[in-house]
PDB file of C-alpha atoms and ligand atoms in Angstrom:
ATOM      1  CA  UNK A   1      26.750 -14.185-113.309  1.00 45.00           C
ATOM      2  CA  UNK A   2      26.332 -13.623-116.826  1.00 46.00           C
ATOM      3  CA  UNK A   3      23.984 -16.731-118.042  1.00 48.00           C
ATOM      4  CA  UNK A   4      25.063 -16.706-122.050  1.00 44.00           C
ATOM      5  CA  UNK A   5      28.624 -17.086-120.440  1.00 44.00           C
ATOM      6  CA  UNK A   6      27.549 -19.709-118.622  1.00 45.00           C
ATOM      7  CA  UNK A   7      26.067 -21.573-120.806  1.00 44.00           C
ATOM      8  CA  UNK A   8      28.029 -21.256-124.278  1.00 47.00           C
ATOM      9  CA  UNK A   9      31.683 -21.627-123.334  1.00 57.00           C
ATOM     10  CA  UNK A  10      32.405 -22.670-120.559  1.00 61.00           C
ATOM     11  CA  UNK A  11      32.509 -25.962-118.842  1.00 60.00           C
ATOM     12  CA  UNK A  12      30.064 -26.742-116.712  1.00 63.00           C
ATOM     13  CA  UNK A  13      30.240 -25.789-112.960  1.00 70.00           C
ATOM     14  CA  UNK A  14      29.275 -26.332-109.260  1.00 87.00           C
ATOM     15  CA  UNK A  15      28.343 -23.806-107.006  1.00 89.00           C
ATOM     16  CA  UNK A  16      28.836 -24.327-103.398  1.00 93.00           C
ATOM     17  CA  UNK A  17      27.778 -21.872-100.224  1.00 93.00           C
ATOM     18  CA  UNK A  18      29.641 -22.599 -97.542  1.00 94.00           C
ATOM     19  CA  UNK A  19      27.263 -22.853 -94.260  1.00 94.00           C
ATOM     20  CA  UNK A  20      27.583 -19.372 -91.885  1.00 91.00           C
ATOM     21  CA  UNK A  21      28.513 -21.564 -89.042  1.00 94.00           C
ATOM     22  CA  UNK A  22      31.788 -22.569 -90.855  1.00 96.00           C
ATOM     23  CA  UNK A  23      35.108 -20.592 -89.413  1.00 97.00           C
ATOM     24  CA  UNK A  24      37.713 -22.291 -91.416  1.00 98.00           C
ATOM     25  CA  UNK A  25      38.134 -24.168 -94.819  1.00 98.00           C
ATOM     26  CA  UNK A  26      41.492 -25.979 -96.063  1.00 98.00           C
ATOM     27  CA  UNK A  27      42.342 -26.743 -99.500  1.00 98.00           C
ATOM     28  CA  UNK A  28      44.881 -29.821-100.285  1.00 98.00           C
ATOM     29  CA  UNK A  29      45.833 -31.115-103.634  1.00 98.00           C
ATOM     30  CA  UNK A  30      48.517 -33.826-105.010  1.00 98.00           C
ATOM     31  CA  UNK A  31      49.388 -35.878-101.842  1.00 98.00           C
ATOM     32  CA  UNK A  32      49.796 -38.513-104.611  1.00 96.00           C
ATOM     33  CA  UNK A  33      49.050 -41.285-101.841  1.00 97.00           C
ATOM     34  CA  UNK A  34      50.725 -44.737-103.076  1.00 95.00           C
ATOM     35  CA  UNK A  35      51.746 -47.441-101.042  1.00 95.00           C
ATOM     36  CA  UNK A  36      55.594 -46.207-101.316  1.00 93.00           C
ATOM     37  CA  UNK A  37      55.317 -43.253 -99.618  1.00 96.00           C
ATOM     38  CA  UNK A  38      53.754 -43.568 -95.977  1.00 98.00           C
ATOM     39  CA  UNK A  39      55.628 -40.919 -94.276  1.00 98.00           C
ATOM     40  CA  UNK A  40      53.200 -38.593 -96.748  1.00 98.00           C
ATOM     41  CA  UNK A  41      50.313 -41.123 -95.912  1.00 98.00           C
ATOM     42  CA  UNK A  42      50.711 -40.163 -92.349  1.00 98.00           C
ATOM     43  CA  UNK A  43      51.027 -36.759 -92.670  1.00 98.00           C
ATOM     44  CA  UNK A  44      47.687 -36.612 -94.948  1.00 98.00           C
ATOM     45  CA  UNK A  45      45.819 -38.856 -91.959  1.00 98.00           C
ATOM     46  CA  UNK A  46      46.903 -37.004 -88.776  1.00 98.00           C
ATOM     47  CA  UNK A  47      45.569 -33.419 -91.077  1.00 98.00           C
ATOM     48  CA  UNK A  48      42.151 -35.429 -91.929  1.00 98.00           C
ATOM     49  CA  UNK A  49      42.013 -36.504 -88.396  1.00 97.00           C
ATOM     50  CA  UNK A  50      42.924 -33.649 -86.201  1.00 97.00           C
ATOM     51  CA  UNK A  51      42.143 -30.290 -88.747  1.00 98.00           C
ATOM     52  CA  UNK A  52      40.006 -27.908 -86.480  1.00 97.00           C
ATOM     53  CA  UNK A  53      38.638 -26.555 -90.123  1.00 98.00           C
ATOM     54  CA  UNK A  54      34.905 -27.266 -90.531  1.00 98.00           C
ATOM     55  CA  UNK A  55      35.555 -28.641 -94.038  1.00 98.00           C
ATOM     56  CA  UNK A  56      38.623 -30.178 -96.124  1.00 98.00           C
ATOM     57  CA  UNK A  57      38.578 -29.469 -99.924  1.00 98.00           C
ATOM     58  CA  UNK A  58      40.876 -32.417-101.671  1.00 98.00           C
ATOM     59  CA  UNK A  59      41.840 -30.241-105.061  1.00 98.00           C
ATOM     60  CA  UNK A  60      42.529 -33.612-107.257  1.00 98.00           C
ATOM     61  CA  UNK A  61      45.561 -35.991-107.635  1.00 97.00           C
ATOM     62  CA  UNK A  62      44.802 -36.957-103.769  1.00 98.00           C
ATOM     63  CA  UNK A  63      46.122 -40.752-105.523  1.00 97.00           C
ATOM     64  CA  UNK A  64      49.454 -41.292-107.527  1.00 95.00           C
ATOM     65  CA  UNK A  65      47.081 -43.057-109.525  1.00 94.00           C
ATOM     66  CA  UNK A  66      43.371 -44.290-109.282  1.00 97.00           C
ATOM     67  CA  UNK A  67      42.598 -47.222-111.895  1.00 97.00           C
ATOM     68  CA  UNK A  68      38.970 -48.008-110.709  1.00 98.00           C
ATOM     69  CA  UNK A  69      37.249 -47.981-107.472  1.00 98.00           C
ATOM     70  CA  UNK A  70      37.215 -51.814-107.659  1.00 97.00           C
ATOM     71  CA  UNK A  71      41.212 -50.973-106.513  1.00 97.00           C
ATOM     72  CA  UNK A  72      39.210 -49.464-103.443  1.00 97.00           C
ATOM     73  CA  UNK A  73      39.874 -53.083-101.808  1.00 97.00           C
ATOM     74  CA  UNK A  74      43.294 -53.005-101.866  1.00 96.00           C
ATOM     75  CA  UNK A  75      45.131 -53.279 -98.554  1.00 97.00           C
ATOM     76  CA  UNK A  76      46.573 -49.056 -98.802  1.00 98.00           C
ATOM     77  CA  UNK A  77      43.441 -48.268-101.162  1.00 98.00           C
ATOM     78  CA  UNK A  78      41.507 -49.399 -97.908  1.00 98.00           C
ATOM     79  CA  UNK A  79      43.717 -47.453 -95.025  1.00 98.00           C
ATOM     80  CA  UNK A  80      43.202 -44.500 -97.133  1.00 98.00           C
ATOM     81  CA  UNK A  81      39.272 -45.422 -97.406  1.00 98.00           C
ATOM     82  CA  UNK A  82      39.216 -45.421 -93.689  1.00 98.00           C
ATOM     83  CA  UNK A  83      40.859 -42.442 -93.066  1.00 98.00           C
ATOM     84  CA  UNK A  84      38.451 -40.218 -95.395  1.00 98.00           C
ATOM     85  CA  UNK A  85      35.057 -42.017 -94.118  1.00 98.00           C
ATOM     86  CA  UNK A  86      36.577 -41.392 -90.418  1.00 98.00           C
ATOM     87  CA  UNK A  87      37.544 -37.484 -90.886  1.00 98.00           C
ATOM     88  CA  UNK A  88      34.264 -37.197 -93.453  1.00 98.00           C
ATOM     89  CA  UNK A  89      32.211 -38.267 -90.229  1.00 97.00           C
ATOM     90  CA  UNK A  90      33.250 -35.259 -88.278  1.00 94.00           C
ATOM     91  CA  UNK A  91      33.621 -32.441 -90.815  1.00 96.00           C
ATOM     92  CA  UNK A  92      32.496 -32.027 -94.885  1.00 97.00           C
ATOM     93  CA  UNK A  93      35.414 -33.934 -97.250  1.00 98.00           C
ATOM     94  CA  UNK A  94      34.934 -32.444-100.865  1.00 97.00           C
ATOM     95  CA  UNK A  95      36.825 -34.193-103.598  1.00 98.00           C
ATOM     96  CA  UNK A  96      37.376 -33.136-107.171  1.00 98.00           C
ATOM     97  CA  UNK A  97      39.207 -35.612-109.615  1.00 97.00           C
ATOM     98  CA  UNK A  98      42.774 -34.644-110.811  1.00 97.00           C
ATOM     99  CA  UNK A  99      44.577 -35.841-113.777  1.00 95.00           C
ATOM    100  CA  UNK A 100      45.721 -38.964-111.575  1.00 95.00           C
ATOM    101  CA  UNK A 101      42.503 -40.299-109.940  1.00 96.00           C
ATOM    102  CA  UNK A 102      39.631 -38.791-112.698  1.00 96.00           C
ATOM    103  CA  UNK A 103      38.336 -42.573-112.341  1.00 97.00           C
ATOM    104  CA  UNK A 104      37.382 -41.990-108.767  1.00 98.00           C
ATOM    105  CA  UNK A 105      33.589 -43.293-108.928  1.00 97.00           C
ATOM    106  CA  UNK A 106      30.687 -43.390-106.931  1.00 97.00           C
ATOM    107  CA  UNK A 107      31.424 -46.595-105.000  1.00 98.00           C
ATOM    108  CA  UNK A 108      34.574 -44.916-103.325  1.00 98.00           C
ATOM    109  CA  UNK A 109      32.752 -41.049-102.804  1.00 97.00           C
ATOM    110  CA  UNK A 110      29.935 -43.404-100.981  1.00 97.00           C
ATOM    111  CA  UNK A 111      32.003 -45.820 -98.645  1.00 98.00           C
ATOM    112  CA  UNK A 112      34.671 -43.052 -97.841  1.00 98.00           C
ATOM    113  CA  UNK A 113      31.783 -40.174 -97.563  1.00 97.00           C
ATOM    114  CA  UNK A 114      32.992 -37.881 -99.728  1.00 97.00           C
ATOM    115  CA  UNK A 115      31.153 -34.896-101.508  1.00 96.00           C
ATOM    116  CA  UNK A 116      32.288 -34.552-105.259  1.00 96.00           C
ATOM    117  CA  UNK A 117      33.518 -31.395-106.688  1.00 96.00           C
ATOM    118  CA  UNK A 118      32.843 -30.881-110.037  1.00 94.00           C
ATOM    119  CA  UNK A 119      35.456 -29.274-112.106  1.00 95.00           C
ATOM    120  CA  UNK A 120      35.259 -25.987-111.807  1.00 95.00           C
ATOM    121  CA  UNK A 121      33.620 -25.359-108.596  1.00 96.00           C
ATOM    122  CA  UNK A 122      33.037 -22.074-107.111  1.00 96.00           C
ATOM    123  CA  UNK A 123      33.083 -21.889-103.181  1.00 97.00           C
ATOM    124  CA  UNK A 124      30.705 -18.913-101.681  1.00 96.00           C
ATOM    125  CA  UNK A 125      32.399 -18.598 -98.266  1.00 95.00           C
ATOM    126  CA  UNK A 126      32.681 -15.330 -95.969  1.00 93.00           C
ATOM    127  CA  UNK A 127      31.160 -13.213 -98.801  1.00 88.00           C
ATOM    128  CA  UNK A 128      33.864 -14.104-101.176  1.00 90.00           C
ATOM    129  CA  UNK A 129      33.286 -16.548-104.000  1.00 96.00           C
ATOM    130  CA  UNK A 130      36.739 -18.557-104.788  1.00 98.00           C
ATOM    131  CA  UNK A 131      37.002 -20.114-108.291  1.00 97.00           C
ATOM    132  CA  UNK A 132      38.063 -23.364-107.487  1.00 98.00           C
ATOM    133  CA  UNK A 133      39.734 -25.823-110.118  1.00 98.00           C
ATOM    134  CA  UNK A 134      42.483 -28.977-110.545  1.00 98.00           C
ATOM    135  CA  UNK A 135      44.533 -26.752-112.841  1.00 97.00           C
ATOM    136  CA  UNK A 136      45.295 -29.178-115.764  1.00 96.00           C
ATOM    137  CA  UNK A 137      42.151 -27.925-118.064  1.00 96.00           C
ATOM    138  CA  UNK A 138      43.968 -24.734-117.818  1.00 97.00           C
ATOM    139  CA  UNK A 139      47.281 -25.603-118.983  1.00 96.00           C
ATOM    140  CA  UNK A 140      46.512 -24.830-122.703  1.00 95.00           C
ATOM    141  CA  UNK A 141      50.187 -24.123-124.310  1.00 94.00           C
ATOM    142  CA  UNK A 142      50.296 -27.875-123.600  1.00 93.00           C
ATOM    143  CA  UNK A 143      48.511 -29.136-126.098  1.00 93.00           C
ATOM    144  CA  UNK A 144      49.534 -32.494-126.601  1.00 91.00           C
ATOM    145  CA  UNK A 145      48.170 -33.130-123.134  1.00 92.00           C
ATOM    146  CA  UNK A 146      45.105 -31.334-123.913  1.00 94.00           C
ATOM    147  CA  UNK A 147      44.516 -34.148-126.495  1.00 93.00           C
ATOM    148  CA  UNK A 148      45.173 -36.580-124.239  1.00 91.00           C
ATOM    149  CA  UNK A 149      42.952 -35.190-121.414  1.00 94.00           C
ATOM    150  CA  UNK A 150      40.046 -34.946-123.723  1.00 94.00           C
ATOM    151  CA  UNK A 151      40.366 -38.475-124.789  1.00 93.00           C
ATOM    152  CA  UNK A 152      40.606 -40.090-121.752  1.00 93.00           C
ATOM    153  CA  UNK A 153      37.904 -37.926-119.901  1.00 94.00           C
ATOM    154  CA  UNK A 154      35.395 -39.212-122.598  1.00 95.00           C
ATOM    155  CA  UNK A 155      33.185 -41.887-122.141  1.00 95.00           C
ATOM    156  CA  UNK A 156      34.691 -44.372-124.843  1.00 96.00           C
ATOM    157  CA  UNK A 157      38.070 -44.561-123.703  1.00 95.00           C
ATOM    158  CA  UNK A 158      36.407 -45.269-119.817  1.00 96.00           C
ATOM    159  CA  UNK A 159      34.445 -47.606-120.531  1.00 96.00           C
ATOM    160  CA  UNK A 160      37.317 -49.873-122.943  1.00 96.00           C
ATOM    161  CA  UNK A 161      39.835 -49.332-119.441  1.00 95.00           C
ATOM    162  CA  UNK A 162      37.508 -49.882-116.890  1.00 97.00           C
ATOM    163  CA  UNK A 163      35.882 -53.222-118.824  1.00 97.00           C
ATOM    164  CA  UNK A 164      39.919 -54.741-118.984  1.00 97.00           C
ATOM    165  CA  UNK A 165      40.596 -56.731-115.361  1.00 98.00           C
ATOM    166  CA  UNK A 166      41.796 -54.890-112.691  1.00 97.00           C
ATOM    167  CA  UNK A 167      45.573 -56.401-112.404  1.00 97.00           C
ATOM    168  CA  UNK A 168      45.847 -55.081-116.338  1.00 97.00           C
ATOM    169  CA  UNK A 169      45.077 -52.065-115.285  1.00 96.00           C
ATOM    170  CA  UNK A 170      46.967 -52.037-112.049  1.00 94.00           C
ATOM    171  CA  UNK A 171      49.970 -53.149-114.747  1.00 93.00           C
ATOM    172  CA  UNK A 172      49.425 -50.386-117.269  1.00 89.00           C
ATOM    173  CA  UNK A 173      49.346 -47.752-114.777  1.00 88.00           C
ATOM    174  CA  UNK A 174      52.867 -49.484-113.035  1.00 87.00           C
ATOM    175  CA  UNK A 175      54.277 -49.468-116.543  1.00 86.00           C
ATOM    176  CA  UNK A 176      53.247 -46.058-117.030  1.00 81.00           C
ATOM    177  CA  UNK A 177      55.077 -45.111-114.041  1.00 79.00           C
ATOM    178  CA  UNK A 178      58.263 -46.769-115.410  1.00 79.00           C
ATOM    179  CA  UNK A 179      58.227 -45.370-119.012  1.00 73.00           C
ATOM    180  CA  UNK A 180      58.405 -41.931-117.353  1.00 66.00           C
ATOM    181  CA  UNK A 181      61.034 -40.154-114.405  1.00 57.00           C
ATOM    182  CA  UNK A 182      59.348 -38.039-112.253  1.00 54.00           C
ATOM    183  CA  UNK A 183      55.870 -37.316-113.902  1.00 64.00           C
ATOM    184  CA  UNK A 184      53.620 -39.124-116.042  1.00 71.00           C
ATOM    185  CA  UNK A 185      52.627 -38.538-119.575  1.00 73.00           C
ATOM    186  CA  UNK A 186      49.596 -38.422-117.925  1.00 83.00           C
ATOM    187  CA  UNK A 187      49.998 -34.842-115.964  1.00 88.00           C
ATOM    188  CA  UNK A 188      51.564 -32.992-119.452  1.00 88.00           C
ATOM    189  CA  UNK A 189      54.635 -30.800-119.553  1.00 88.00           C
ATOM    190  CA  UNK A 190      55.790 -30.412-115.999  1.00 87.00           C
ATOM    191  CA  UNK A 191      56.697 -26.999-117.163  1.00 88.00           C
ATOM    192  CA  UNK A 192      53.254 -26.259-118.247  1.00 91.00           C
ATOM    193  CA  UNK A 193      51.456 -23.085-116.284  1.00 94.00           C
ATOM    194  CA  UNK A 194      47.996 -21.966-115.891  1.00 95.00           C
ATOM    195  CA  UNK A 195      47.095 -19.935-118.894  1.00 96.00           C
ATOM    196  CA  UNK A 196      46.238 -16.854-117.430  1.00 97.00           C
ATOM    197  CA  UNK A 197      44.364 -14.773-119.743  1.00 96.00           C
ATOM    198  CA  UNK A 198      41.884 -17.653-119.895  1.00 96.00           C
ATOM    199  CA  UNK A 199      41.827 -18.526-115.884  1.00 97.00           C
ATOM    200  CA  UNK A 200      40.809 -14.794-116.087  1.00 97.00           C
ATOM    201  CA  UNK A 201      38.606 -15.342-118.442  1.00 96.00           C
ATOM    202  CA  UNK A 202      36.690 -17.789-116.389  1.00 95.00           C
ATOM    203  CA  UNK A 203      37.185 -15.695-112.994  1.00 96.00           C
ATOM    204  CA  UNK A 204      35.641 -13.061-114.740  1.00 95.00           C
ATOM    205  CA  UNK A 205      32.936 -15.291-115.948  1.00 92.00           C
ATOM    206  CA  UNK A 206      32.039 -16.965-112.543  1.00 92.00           C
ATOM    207  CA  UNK A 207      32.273 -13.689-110.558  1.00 93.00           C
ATOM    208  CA  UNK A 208      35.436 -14.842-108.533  1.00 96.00           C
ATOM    209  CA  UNK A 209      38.314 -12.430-108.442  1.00 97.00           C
ATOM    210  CA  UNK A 210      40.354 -15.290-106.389  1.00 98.00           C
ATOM    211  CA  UNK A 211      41.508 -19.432-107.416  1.00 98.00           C
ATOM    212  CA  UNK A 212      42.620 -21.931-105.723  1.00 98.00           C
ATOM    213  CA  UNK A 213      44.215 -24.400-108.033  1.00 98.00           C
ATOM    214  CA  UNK A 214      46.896 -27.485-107.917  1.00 98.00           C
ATOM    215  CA  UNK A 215      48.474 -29.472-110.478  1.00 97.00           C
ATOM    216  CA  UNK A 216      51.335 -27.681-111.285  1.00 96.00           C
ATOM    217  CA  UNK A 217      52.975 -28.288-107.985  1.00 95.00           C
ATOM    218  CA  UNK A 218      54.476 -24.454-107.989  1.00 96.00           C
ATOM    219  CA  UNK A 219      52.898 -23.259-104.892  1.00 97.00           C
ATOM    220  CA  UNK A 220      52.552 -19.902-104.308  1.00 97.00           C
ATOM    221  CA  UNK A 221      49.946 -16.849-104.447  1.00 98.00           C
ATOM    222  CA  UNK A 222      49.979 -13.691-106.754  1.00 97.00           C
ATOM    223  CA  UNK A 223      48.003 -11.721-109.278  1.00 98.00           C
ATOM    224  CA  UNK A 224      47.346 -12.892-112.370  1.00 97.00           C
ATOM    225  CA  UNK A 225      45.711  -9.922-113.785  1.00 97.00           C
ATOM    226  CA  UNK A 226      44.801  -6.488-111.795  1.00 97.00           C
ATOM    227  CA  UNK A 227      42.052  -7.410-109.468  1.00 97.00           C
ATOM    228  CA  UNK A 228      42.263 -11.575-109.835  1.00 98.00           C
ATOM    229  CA  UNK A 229      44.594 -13.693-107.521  1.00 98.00           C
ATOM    230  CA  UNK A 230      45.291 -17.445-107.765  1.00 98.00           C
ATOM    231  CA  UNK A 231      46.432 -19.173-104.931  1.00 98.00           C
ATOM    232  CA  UNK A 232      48.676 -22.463-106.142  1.00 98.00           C
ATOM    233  CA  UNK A 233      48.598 -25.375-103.666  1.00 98.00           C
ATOM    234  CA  UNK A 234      51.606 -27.255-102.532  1.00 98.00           C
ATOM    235  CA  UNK A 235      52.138 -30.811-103.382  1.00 97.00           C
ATOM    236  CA  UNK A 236      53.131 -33.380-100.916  1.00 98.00           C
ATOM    237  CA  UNK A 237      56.844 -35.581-100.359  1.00 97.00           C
ATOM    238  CA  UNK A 238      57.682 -36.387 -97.435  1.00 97.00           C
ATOM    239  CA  UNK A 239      59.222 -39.512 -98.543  1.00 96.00           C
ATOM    240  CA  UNK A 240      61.754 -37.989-100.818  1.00 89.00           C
ATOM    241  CA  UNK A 241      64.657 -35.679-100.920  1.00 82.00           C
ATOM    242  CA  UNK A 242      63.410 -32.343-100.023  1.00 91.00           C
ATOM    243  CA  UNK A 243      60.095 -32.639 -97.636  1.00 95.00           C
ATOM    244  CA  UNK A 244      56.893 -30.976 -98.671  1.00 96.00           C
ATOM    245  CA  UNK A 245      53.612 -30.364 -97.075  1.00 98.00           C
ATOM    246  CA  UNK A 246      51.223 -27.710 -96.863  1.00 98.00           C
ATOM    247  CA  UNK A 247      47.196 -26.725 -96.149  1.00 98.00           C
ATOM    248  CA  UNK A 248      45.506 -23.414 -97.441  1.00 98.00           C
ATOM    249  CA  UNK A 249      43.555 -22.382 -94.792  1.00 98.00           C
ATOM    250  CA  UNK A 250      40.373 -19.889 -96.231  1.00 98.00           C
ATOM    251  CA  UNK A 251      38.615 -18.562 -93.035  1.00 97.00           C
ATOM    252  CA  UNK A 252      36.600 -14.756 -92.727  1.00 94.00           C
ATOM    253  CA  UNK A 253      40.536 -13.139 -92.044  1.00 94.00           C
ATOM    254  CA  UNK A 254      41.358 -14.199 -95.478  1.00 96.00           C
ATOM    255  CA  UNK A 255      43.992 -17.327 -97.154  1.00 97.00           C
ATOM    256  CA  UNK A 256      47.040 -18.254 -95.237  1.00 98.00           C
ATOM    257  CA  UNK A 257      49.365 -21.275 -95.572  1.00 98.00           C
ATOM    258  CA  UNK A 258      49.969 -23.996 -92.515  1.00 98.00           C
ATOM    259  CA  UNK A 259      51.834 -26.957 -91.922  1.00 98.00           C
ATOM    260  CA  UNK A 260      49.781 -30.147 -91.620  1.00 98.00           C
ATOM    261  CA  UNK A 261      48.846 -30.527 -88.050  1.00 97.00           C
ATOM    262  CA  UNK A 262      51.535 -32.318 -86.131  1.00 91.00           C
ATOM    263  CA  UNK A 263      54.156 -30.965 -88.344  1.00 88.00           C
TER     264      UNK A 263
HETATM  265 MN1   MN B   1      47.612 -32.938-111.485  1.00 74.05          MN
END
C-alpha cells in the first residue's frame, strides 16, 4: 500500500479481511426495491434468506430511492427491514450507499443489522484483495453528475433535505421519478462508464488487481487494463419486460455468476 497515495488523492477507504472460516461471498447491487415491483422484492428475500454464502455484500442502490431512515416505518420500507435484520442474524449483511439510497443512516444499519461499507472498500478474502466500489464516483466523462453528486453528498445540502417533513420528501423524490423515463437525474448519463484509466488508478493504489462494481447496470467481467479485471454486477427487474437477476459469488475457486436461489 503506498501511504502518500493513500492519503493525498484518494478518497478515503475501508479495509475488510474476510474471516478464514468463510467459503463463499456474494455481491448484489441495484435491486432498486420499491413498493411497485414485488416480484424483484421476492426474489431479493428468498436470496437473503436461503444464500448458503457466509456473507452478502449489498453494492448500493439496494432502494429505488431512500429519502431518510424516518421512511424506515413505512409498510414496504418495513418488509424490507425485516428481511435484512432476519438474513443479517444468520450471516454478515454489508451495505454501501449508492446514488439512490446515500441517505441510508444509522437508525436503519442498526434495526436491520447491517455493516456499512464505506465507499471504496477493499475486501481481503482467499488471499486476494477485491477493490470494491458503487461505480458512480467513477463515472467522470459525466460531469454534470459529478456536480451533482458532490453537492448532494455534502453536509449542507443533507441537512436542508433531511430537516423538510418526510411526505415533502417522499413527494420530491415521486416527482423526480416523473420528470425522468427510465433513470433519474440522479444516477447521471445512463450511458456513462467507469473511467478506466482512473479505476486503474485506484486498483493500483489499493493493491487490488480485481473490482466489483454496480451502477451502470452493464453486467459483465473483463480487463480493464493488462493485469486489472472489473467484475460489473447485474441489476434487478423482474417486474418488467425482460427479467433480470443475478449474484456474484467470490469463494477460494475464484468469481462466478448465479441465479438468485429459487430461480
Ligand atoms: Mn447507481
Amino acid at each position: 500500500m503506498d501511504e502518500a497515495a493513500r492519503n493525498s488523492t484518494f478518497p478515503p477507504f475501508y479495509e475488510l479481511a474476510a474471516p478464514p472460516a468463510w467459503r463463499a461471498v456474494d455481491f448484489i447491487s441495484d435491486l432498486h426495491l420499491c413498493a411497485a415491483m414485488p416480484a424483484t422484492f421476492e426474489a431479493w428475500a428468498q436470496h437473503l434468506r436461503h444464500t448458503t454464502a457466509d456473507a452478502v455484500f449489498i453494492l448500493g442502490d439496494l432502494f429505488e430511492v431512500w429519502v431518510g431512515d424516518d421512511a424506515r416505518h413505512g409498510a414496504f420500507e418495513r418488509a424490507c427491514v425485516d428481511v435484512l435484520a432476519e438474513a443479517a442474524s444468520h450471516r454478515l449483511v454489508a451495505f454501501m450507499a449508492g446514488n439512490r439510497d446515500f441517505l441510508v443512516g444509522p437508525a436503519l444499519l442498526q434495526e436491520a443489522g447491517l455493516m456499512a461499507l464505506p465507499d471504496p472498500t477493499v475486501l481481503q478474502a482467499w488471499g486476494q484483495p477485491v477493490l470494491l466500489t458503487h461505480g458512480d464516483a467513477l463515472c467522470l466523462s459525466d460531469q454534470p453528475y459529478q456536480a451533482f453528486r458532490e453537492q448532494v453528498r455534502g453536509a449542507a445540502w443533507q441537512l436542508d433535505f433531511l430537516a423538510r417533513p418526510l411526505a415533502e420528501r417522499l413527494a420530491l423524490a415521486a416527482e423526480m421519478r416523473r420528470a425522468s423515463a427510465a433513470r433519474w437525474q440522479m444516477d447521471g448519463d445512463a450511458s456513462a462508464d467507469v473511467d478506466a484509466a482512473e479505476a486503474v488508478r485506484w486498483m493500483h493504489a489499493l493493491g487490488a488487481a480485481e473490482m466489483v462494481h454496480g451502477h451502470t447496470h452493464r453486467p459483465g467481467s473483463g480487463a480493464l487494463a493488462p493485469g486489472y479485471k472489473r467484475h460489473v454486477l447485474s441489476d434487478w427487474d423482474l417486474d418488467g419486460g425482460t427479467p433480470r437477476a443475478e449474484v456474484l459469488r467470490l469463494s477460494r475457486r475464484g468469481f462466478e455468476r448465479l441465479p438468485p436461489v429459487g430461480r
